[in-house]
CSV table of C-alpha atoms in Angstrom, one decimal:
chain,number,residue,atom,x,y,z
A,1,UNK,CA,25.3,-13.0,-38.5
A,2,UNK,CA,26.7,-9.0,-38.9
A,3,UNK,CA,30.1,-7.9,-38.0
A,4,UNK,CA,28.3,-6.6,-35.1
A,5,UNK,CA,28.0,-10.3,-33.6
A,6,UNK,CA,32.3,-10.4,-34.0
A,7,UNK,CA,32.9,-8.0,-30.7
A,8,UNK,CA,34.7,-5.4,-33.3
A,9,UNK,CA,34.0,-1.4,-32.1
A,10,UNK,CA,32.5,0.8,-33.3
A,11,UNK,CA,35.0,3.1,-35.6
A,12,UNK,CA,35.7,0.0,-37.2
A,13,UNK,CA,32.5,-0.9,-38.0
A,14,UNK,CA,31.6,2.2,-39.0
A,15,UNK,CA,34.8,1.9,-41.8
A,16,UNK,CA,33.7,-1.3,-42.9
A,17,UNK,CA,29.6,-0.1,-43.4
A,18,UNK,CA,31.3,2.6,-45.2
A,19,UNK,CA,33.1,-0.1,-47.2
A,20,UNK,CA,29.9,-1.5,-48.2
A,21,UNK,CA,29.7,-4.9,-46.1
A,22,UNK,CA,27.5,-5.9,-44.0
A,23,UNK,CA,27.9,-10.1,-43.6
A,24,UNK,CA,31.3,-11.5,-42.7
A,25,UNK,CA,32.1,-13.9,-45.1
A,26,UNK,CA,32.8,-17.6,-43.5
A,27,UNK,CA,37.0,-16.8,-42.9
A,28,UNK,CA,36.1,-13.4,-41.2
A,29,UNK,CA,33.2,-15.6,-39.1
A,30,UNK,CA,35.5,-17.9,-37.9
A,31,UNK,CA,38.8,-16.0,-37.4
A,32,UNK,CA,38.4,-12.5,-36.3
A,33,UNK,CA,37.0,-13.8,-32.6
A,34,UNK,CA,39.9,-16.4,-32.2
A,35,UNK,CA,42.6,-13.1,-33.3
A,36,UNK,CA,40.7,-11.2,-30.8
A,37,UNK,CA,41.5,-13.4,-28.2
A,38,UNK,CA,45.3,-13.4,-28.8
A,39,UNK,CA,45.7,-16.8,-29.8
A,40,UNK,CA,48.5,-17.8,-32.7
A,41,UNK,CA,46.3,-18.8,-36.3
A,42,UNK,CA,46.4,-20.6,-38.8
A,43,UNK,CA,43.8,-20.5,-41.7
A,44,UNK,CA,43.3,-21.7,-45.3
A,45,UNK,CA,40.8,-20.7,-47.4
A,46,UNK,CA,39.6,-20.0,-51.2
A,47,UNK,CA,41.2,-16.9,-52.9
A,48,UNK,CA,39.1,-13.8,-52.7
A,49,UNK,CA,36.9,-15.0,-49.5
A,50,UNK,CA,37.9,-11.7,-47.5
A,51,UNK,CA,41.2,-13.2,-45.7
A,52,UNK,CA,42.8,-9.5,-45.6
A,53,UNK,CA,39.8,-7.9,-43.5
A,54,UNK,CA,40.3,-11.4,-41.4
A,55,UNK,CA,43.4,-10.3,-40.0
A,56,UNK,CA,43.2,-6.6,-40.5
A,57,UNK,CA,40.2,-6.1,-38.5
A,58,UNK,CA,40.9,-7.8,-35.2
A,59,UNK,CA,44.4,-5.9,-35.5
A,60,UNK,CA,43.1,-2.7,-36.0
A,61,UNK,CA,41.3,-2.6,-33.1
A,62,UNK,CA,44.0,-4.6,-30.9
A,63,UNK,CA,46.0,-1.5,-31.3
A,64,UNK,CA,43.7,1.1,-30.8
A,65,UNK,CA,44.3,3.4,-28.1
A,66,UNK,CA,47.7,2.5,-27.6
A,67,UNK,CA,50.6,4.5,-27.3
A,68,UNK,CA,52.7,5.7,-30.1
A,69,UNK,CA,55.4,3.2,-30.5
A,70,UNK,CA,59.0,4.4,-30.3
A,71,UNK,CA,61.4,5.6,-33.7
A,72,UNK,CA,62.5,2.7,-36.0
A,73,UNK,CA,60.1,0.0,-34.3
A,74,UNK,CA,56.6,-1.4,-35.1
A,75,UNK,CA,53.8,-3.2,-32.8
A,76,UNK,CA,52.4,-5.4,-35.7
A,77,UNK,CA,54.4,-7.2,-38.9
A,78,UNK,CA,52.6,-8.2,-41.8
A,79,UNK,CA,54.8,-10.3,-44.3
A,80,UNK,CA,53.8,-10.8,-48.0
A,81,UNK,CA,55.0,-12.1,-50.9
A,82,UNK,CA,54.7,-9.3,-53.8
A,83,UNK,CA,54.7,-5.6,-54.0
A,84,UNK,CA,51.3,-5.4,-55.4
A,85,UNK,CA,49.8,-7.2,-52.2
A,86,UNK,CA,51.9,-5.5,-49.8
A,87,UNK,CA,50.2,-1.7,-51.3
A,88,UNK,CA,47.0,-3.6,-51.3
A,89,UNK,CA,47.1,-4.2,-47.5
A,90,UNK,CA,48.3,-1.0,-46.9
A,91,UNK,CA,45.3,0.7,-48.3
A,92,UNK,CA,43.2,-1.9,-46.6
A,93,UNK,CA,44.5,-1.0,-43.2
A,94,UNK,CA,44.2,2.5,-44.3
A,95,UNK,CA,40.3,1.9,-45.4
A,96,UNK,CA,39.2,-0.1,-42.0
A,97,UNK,CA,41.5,2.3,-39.9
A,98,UNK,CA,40.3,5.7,-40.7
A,99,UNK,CA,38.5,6.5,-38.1
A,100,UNK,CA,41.6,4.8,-35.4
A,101,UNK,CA,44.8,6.0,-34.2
A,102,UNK,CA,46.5,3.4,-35.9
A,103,UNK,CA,49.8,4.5,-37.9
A,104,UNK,CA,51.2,2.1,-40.5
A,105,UNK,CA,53.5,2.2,-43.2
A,106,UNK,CA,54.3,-0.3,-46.2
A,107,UNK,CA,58.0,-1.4,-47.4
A,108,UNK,CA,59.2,-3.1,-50.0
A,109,UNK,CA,61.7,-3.6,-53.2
A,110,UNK,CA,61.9,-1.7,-56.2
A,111,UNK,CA,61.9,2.0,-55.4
A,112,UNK,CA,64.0,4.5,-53.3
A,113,UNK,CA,64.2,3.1,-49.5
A,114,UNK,CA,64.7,6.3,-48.4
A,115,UNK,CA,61.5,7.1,-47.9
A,116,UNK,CA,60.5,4.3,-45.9
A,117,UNK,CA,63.5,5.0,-43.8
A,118,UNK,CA,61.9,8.0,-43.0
A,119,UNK,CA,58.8,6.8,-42.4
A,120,UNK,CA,60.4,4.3,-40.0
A,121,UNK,CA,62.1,6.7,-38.2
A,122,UNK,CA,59.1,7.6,-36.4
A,123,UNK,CA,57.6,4.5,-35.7
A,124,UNK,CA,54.7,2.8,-37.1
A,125,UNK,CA,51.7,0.6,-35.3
A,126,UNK,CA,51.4,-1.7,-38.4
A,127,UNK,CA,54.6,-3.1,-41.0
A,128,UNK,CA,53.7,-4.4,-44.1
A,129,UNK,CA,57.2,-5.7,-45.6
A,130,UNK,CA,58.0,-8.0,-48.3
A,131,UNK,CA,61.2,-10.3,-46.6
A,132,UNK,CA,63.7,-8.7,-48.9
A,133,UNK,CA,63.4,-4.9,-48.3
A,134,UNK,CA,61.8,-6.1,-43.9
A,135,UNK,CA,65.8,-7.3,-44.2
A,136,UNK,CA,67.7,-4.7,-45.9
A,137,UNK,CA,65.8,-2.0,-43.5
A,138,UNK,CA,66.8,-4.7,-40.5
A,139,UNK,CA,70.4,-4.7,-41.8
A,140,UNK,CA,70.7,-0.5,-42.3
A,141,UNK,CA,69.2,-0.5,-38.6
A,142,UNK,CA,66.5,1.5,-40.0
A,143,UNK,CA,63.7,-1.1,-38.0
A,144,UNK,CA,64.2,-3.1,-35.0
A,145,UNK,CA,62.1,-6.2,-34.1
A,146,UNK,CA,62.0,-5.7,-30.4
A,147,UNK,CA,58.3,-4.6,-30.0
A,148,UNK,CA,56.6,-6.6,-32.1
A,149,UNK,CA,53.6,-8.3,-30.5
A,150,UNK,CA,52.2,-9.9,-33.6
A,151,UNK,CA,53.1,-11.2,-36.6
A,152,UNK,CA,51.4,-12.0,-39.9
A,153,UNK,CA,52.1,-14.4,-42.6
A,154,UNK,CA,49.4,-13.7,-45.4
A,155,UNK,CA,49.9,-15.9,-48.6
A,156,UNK,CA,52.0,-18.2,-46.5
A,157,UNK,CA,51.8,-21.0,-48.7
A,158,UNK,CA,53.1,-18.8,-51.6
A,159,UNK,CA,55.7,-17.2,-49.7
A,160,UNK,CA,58.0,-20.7,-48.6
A,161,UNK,CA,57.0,-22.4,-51.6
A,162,UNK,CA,58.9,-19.0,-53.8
A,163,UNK,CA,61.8,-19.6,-51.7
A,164,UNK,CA,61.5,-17.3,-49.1
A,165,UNK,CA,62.1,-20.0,-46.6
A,166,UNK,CA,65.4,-18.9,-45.3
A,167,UNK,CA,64.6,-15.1,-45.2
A,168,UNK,CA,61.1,-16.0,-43.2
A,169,UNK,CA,63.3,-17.9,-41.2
A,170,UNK,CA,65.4,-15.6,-40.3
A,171,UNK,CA,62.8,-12.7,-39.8
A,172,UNK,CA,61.4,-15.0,-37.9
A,173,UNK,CA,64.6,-15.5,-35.6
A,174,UNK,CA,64.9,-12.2,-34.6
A,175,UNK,CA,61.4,-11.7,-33.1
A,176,UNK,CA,60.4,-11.8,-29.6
A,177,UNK,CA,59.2,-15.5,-28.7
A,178,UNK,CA,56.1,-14.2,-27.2
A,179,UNK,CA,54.0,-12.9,-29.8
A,180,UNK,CA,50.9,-14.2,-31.7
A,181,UNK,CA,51.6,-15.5,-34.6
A,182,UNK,CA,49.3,-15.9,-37.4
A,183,UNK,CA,49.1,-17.8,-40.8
A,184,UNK,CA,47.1,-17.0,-43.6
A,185,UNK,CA,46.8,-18.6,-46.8
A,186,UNK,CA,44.4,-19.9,-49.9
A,187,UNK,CA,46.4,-23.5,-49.5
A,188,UNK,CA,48.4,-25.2,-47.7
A,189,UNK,CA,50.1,-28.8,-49.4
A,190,UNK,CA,51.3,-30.9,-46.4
A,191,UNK,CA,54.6,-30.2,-47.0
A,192,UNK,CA,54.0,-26.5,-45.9
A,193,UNK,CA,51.1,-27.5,-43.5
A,194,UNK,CA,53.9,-29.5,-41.5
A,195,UNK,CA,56.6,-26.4,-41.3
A,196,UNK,CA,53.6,-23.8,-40.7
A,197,UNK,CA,53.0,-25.6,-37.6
A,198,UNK,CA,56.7,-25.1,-36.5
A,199,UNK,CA,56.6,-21.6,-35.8
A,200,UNK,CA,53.3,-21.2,-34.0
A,201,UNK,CA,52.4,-22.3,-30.8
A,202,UNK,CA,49.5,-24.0,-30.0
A,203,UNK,CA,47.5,-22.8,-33.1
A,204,UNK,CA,43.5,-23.1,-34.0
A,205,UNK,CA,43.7,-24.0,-37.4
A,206,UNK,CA,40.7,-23.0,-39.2
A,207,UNK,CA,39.8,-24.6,-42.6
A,208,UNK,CA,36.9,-22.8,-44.4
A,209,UNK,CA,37.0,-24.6,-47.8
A,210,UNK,CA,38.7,-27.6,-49.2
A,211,UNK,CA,42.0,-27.7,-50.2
A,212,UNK,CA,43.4,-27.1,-53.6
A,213,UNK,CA,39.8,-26.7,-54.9
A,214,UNK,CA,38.5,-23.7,-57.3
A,215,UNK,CA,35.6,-21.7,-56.3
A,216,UNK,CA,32.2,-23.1,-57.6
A,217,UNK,CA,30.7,-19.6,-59.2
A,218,UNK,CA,33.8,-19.2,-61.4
A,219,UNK,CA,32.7,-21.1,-65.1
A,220,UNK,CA,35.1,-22.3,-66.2
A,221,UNK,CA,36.2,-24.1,-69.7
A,222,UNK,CA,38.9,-25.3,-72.3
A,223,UNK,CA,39.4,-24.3,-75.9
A,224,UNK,CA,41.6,-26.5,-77.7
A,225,UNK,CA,43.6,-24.9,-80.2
A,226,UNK,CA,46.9,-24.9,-81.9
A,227,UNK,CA,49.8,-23.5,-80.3
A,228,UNK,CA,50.4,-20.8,-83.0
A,229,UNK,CA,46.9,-19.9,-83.5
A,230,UNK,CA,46.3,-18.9,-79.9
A,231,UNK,CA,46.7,-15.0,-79.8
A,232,UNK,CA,44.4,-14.7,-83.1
A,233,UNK,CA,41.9,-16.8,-81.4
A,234,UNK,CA,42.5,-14.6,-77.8
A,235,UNK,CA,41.7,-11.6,-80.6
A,236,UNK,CA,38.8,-13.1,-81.6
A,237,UNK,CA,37.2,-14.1,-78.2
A,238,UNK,CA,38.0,-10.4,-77.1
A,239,UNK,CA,36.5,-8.6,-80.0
A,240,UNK,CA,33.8,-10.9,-80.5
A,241,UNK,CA,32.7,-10.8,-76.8
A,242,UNK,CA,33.4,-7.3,-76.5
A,243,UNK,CA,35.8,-8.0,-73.4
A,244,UNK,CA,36.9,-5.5,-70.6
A,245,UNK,CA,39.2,-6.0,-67.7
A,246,UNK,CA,40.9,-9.3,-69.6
A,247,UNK,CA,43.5,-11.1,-67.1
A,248,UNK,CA,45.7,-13.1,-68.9
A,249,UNK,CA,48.4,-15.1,-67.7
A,250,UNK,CA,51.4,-16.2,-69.5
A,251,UNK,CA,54.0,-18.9,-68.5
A,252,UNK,CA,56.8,-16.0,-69.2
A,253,UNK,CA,57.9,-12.7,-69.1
A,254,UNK,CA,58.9,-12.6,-72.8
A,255,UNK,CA,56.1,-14.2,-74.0
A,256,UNK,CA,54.0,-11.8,-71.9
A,257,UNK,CA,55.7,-8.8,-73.6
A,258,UNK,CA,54.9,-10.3,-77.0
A,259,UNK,CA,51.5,-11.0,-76.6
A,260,UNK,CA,50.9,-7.6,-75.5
A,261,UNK,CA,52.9,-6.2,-78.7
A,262,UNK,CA,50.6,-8.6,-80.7
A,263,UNK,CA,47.3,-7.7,-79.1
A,264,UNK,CA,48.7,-4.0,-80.0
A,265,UNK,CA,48.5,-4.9,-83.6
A,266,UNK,CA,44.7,-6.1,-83.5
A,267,UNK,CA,44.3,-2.9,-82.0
A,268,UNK,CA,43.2,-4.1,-78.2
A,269,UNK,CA,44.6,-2.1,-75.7
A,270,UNK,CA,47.0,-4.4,-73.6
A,271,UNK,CA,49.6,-3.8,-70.8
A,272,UNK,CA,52.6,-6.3,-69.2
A,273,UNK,CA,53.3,-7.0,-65.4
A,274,UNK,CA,55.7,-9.3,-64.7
A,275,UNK,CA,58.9,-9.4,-62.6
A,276,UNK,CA,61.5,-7.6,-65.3
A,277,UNK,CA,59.1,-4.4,-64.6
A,278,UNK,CA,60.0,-1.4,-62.1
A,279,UNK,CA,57.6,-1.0,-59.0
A,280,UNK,CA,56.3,2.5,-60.9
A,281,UNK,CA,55.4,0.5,-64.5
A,282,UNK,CA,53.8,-2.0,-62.4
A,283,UNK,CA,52.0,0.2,-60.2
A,284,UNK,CA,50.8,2.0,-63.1
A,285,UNK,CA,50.0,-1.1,-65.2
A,286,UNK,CA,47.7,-1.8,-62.4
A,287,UNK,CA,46.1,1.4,-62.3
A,288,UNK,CA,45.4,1.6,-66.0
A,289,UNK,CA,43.9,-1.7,-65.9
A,290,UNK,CA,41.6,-1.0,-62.6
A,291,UNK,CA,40.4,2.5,-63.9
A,292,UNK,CA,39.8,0.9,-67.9
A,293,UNK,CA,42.5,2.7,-69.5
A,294,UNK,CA,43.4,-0.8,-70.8
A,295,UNK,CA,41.5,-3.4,-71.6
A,296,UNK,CA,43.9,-6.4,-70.9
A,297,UNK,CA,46.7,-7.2,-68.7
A,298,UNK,CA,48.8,-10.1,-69.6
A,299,UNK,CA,50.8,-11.1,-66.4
A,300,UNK,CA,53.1,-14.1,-65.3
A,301,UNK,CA,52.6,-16.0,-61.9
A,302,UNK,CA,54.6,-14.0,-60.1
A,303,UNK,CA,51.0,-11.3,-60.5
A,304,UNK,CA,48.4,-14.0,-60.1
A,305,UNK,CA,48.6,-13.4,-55.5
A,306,UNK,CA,49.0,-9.5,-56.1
A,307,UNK,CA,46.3,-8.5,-58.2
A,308,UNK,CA,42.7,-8.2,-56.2
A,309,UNK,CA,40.1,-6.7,-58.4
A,310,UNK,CA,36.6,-7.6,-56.9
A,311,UNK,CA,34.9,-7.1,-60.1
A,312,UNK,CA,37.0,-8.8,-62.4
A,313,UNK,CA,35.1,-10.5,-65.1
A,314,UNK,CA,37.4,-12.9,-66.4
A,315,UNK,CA,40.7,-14.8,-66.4
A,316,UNK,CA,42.2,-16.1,-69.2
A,317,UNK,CA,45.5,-18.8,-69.5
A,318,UNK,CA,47.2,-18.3,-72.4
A,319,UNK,CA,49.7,-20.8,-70.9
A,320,UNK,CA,48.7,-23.3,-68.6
A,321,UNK,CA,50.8,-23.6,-65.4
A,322,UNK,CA,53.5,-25.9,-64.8
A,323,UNK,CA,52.6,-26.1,-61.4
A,324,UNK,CA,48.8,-27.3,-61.2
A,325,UNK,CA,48.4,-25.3,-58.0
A,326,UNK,CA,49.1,-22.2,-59.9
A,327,UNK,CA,46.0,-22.8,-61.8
A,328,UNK,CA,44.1,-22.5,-58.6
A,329,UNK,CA,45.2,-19.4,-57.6
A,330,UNK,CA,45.3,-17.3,-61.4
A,331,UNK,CA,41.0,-18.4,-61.8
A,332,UNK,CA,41.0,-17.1,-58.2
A,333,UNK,CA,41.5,-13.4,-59.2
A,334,UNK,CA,37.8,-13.6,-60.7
A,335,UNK,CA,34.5,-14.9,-58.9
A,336,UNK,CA,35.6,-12.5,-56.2
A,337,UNK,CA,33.0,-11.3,-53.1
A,338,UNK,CA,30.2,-13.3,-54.0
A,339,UNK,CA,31.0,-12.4,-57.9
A,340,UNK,CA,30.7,-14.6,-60.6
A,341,UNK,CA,33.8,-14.9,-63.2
A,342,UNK,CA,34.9,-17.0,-66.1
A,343,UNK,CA,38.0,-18.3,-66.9
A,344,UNK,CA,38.9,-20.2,-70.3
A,345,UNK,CA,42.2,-22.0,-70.6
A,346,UNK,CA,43.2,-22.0,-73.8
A,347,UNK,CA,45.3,-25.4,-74.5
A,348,UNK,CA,47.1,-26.9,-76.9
A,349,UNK,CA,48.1,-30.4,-77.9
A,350,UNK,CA,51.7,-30.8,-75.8
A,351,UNK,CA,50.6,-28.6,-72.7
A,352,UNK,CA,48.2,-32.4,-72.3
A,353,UNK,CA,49.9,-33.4,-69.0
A,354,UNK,CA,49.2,-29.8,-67.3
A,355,UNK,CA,46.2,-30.4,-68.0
A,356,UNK,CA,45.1,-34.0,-67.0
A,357,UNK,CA,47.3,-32.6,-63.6
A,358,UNK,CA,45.0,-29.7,-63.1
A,359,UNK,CA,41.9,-31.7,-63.7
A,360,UNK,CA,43.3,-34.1,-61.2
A,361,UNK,CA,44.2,-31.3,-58.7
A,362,UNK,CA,40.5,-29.9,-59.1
A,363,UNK,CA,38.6,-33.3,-59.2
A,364,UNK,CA,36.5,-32.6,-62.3
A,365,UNK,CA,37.1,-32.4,-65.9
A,366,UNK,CA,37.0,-29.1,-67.8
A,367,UNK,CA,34.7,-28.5,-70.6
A,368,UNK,CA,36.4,-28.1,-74.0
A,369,UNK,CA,34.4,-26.0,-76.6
A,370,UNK,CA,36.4,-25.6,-80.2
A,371,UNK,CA,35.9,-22.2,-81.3
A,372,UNK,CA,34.5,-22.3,-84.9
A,373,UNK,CA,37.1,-21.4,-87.4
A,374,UNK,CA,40.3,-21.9,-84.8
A,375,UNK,CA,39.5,-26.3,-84.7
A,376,UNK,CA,43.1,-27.9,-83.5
A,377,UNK,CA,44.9,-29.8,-86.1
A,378,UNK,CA,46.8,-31.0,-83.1
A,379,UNK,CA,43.8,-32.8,-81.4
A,380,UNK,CA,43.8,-33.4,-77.6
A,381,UNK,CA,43.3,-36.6,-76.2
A,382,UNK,CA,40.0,-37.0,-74.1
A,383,UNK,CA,39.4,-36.5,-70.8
A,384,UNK,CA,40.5,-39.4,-68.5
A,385,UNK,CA,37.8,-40.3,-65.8
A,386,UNK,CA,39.3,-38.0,-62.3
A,387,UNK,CA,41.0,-40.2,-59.9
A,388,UNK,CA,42.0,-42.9,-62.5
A,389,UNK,CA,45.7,-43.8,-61.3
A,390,UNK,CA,48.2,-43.7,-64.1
A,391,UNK,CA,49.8,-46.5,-65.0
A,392,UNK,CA,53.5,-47.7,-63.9
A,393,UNK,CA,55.7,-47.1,-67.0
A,394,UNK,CA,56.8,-50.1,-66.8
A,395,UNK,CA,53.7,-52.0,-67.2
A,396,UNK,CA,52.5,-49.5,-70.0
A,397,UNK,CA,52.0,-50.7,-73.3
A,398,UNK,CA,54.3,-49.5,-76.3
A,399,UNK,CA,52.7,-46.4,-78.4
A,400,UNK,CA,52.6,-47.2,-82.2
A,401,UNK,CA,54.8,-44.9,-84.1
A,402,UNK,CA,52.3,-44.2,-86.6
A,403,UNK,CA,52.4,-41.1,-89.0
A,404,UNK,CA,50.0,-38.5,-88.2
A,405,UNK,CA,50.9,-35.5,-91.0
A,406,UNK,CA,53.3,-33.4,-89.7
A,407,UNK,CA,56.4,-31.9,-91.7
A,408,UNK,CA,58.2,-34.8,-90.4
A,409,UNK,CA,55.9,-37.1,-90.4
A,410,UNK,CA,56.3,-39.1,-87.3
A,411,UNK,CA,54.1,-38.9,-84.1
A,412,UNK,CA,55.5,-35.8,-81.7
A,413,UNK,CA,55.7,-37.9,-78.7
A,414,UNK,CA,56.7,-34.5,-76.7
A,415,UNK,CA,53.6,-32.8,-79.0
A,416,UNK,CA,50.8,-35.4,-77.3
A,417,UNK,CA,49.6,-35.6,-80.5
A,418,UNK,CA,46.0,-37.4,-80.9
A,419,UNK,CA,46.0,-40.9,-80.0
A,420,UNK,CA,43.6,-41.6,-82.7
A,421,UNK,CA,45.1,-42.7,-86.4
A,422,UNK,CA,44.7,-39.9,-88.6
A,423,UNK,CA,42.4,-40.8,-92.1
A,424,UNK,CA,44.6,-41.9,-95.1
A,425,UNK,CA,42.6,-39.7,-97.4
A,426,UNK,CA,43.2,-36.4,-95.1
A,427,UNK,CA,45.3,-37.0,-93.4
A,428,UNK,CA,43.4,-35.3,-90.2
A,429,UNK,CA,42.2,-36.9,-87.1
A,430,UNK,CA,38.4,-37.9,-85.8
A,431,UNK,CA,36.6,-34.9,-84.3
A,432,UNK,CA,36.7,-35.6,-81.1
A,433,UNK,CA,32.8,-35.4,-79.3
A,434,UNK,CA,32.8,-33.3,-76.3
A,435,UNK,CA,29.3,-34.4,-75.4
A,436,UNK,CA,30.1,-38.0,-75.6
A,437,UNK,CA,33.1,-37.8,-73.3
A,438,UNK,CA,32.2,-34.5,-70.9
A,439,UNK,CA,32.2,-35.5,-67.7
A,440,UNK,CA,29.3,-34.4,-65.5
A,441,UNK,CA,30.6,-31.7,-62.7
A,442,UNK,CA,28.9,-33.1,-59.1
C-alpha cells in the first residue's frame, strides 16, 4: 500500500515524495480515507507513528481550491498543547502544502501577539493555536470562530489531562455545531476516552496499537544507582559511549538547570527546556540541539509531546515520572519512523514505587544492568512478577525495623531501602542477580 492507494492528489503527493515517504504508516492507512470522507475521528496510537501527516494530509487537500477565507477567521483549527508542537505542525503543514493554495498561520504564548494579529487580519485556511493565546486573540476580537468547518484536537489526551479542560471547553462552545471534529492522541485512559466521546458525533474510533504500551524497537533498560551519584554516572555513560543528541528528562525545572550546570563542568555541552524559559531560549535550545550545537538537552515533562526528532538516538530519565504514563510518552521521542532508540532509566532506591508502576503500566519488567564502578549502596528490591496484585495494607505483614548502615541507622522506610538484611561484617547488602530474577520480555 502507497499514499497513492489513500485518494490524496497529486501536489500533495508530490510534497510528501519530496519528504522522503513512500508507505503510510498504519495511523495514516486507516485515518486519512475516513478524514476524507468528512466524518468526526477519533484515533490513538504509539508516539512518533506519523499522527501529524494523518490529519494534515486529508486537510490540506480538503481545502484546496477554495476561496480565500475572510479577515480575522480561519476554515480549519488545530489545537495543541505546547509551543514546540504547535511550530512543529506549522512547518508540517507548510512541508505537505507547498505546492497548494493553502494559507495557515500558528499562535501561541510567549512572544509578541502582535504579529499574529496581523497575520489574522487577513485570514488564514489553517489555525494552529495553543488554548491560551486561540483565547486571548478570541477575547481582543482579533479571530472569530464562525467559519470553522473542522477542528483538530492533536495530543488530546495530554491536553485535558494538563488542565486545559475548561479552556477546550469553552473553545469548543463557541464553534459552529456542524463541523468535523477530530481527536488525535498517543493514549487515551478511560477517564478521557469517556469525555472525548462527548464532543464528537458519531465518531470512527480507530485504535492502531495498544494502549499505554511502549514501542517494541525502542531497548530499553534500568541502571540502579545512588541518588547522588547519578549525574557522574550520566557523565560517564555519555563520555564513555561517545553520546550525541542525549534527551534527558528531569522531574523539575531546577533540577533540570542544575544538571545542565553540572554536565557543564565535565565539559559536555548541555542545554535546558523547560516551562520557566521564554519561547525564543526554547526555540533556540531546540535548534542547537537538532543541528548538534549541543550534545544534550535536559527537559521536564512539559517538553517530552513537543520535541519530534526522527533520528533521535536516545532518551534518558534522570528522574523517573510520577505519573507512569509520562514514561510512555518521554521513551516515545526515540524509536521514531521505523528507527530504533534506547532509553535507560536511571533509578534509585526510593524512586521503587515509580518503577514497579511503570513496569505495571508496560507489562514487562525492565532490565537493570549496574554500571561497574557506580554499584547502589541503596539496593533495589527485585522485580515483582507483572500483574501480581498488591496486597491490601491491611493484610500486609509488619516490615522488621532492622538496621541497614545508614547515618541513622534505621531502615528509610520512604528510601525503599533493600529488603534483604545487610551482612554484620559490612555492613552492605547481597548483590542482587539480575539473571536470576530478569523476567523474559514475550
Amino acid at each position: 500500500m502507497t499514499f497513492n492507494n489513500l485518494g490524496l492528489i497529486e501536489p500533495i503527493l508530490r510534497a510528501v515524495e519530496e519528504k522522503g515517504y513512500s508507505t503510510p504508516s498504519p495511523i495514516q492507512l486507516a485515518t486519512i480515507p475516513v478524514v476524507l470522507e468528512g466524518k468526526d475521528l477519533m484515533a490513538s496510537a504509539q508516539t512518533g507513528t506519523g499522527k501529524t501527516a494523518a490529519f494534515v494530509l486529508p486537510m490540506l487537500q480538503q481545502l484546496n481550491g477554495r476561496q480565500r477565507v475572510q479577515g480575522g477567521r480561519a476554515r480549519v483549527l488545530i489545537i495543541t498543547p505546547t509551543r514546540e508542537l504547535a511550530a512543529q505542525i506549522q512547518a508540517n503543514i507548510q512541508t505537505y502544502g507547498k505546492h497548494l493554495n493553502v494559507s495557515s498561520a500558528v499562535v501561541f504564548g510567549g512572544v509578541n501577539v502582535n504579529p499574529q494579529i496581523k497575520q489574522l487580519r487577513r485570514g488564514v485556511d489553517i489555525l494552529v493555536a495553543t488554548p491560551g493565546r486561540l483565547l486571548d486573540l478570541f477575547q481582543q476580537k482579533a479571530i472569530r470562530f464562525d467559519s470553522i468547518e473542522a477542528l483538530v484536537l492533536d495530543e488530546a489526551d495530554r491536553m485535558l489531562d494538563m488542565g486545559f479542560i475548561p479552556d477546550i471547553r469553552r473553545i469548543q462552545s463557541l464553534l459552529p455545531k456542524n463541523k468535523q471534529s477530530l481527536l488525535f492522541s498517543a493514549t487515551f485512559s478511560d477517564e478521557i476516552r469517556k469525555l472525548a466521546r462527548t464532543m464528537l458525533h458519531q465518531p470512527a474510533e480507530i485504535d492502531v496499537a495498544p494502549r499505554n504500551t511502549t514501542v517494541e524497537r525502542i531497548r530499553q533498560r534500568i541502571h540502579p544507582v545512588d541518588k547522588s551519584r547519578k549525574t557522574q554516572l550520566l557523565s560517564h555513560l555519555i563520555r564513555e559511549n561517545q553520546w550525541v543528541q542525549v534527551l534527558v528528562f528531569s522531574r523539575t525545572k531546577h533540577g533540570a538547570n542544575r544538571l545542565v550546570k553540572e554536565l557543564g563542568k565535565a565539559n559536555i555541552r548541555a542545554v535546558a527546556i523547560h516551562g520557566n524559559k521564554s519561547q525564543a531560549q526554547r526555540t533556540r535550545a531546540l535548534a542547537d540541539f537538532k543541528h548538534g550545537k549541543v550534545d544534550v538537552m535536559v527537559a521536564t515533562d512539559i517538553a517530552a509531546r513537543g520535541i519530534d526528532i526522527v533520528q533521535l538516538p536516545h532518551v534518558i530519565n534522570f528522574d523517573l515520572p510520577n505519573v507512569p504514563e509520562d514514561y510512555v510518552h518521554r521513551i516515545g521521542r526515540t524509536g521514531r519512523a521505523g528507527n530504533e532508540g534506547e532509553a535507560i532509566s536511571l533509578v534509585s532506591a526510593d524512586e521503587t514505587k515509580q518503577l514497579r508502576d511503570i513496569e505495571r503500566l508496560i507489562k514487562r519488567n525492565l532490565e537493570r544492568q549496574e554500571v561497574e564502578g557506580f554499584e547502589p549502596g541503596h539496593q533495589l528490591p527485585a522485580s515483582r512478577p507483572v500483574g501480581l496484585e498488591k496486597k491490601s495494607r491491611n493484610n500486609r505483614k509488619p516490615e522488621a525495623h532492622g538496621k541497614w548502615g545508614t547515618k541513622s541507622g534505621y531502615r528509610n522506610r520512604g528510601n525503599q531501602a533493600d529488603p534483604k538484611p545487610r551482612s554484620k561484617k559490612t555492613g552492605v547488602a547481597p548483590a542482587w542477580n539480575a539473571s536470576e530474577n530478569q523476567r523474559a520480555v514475550s
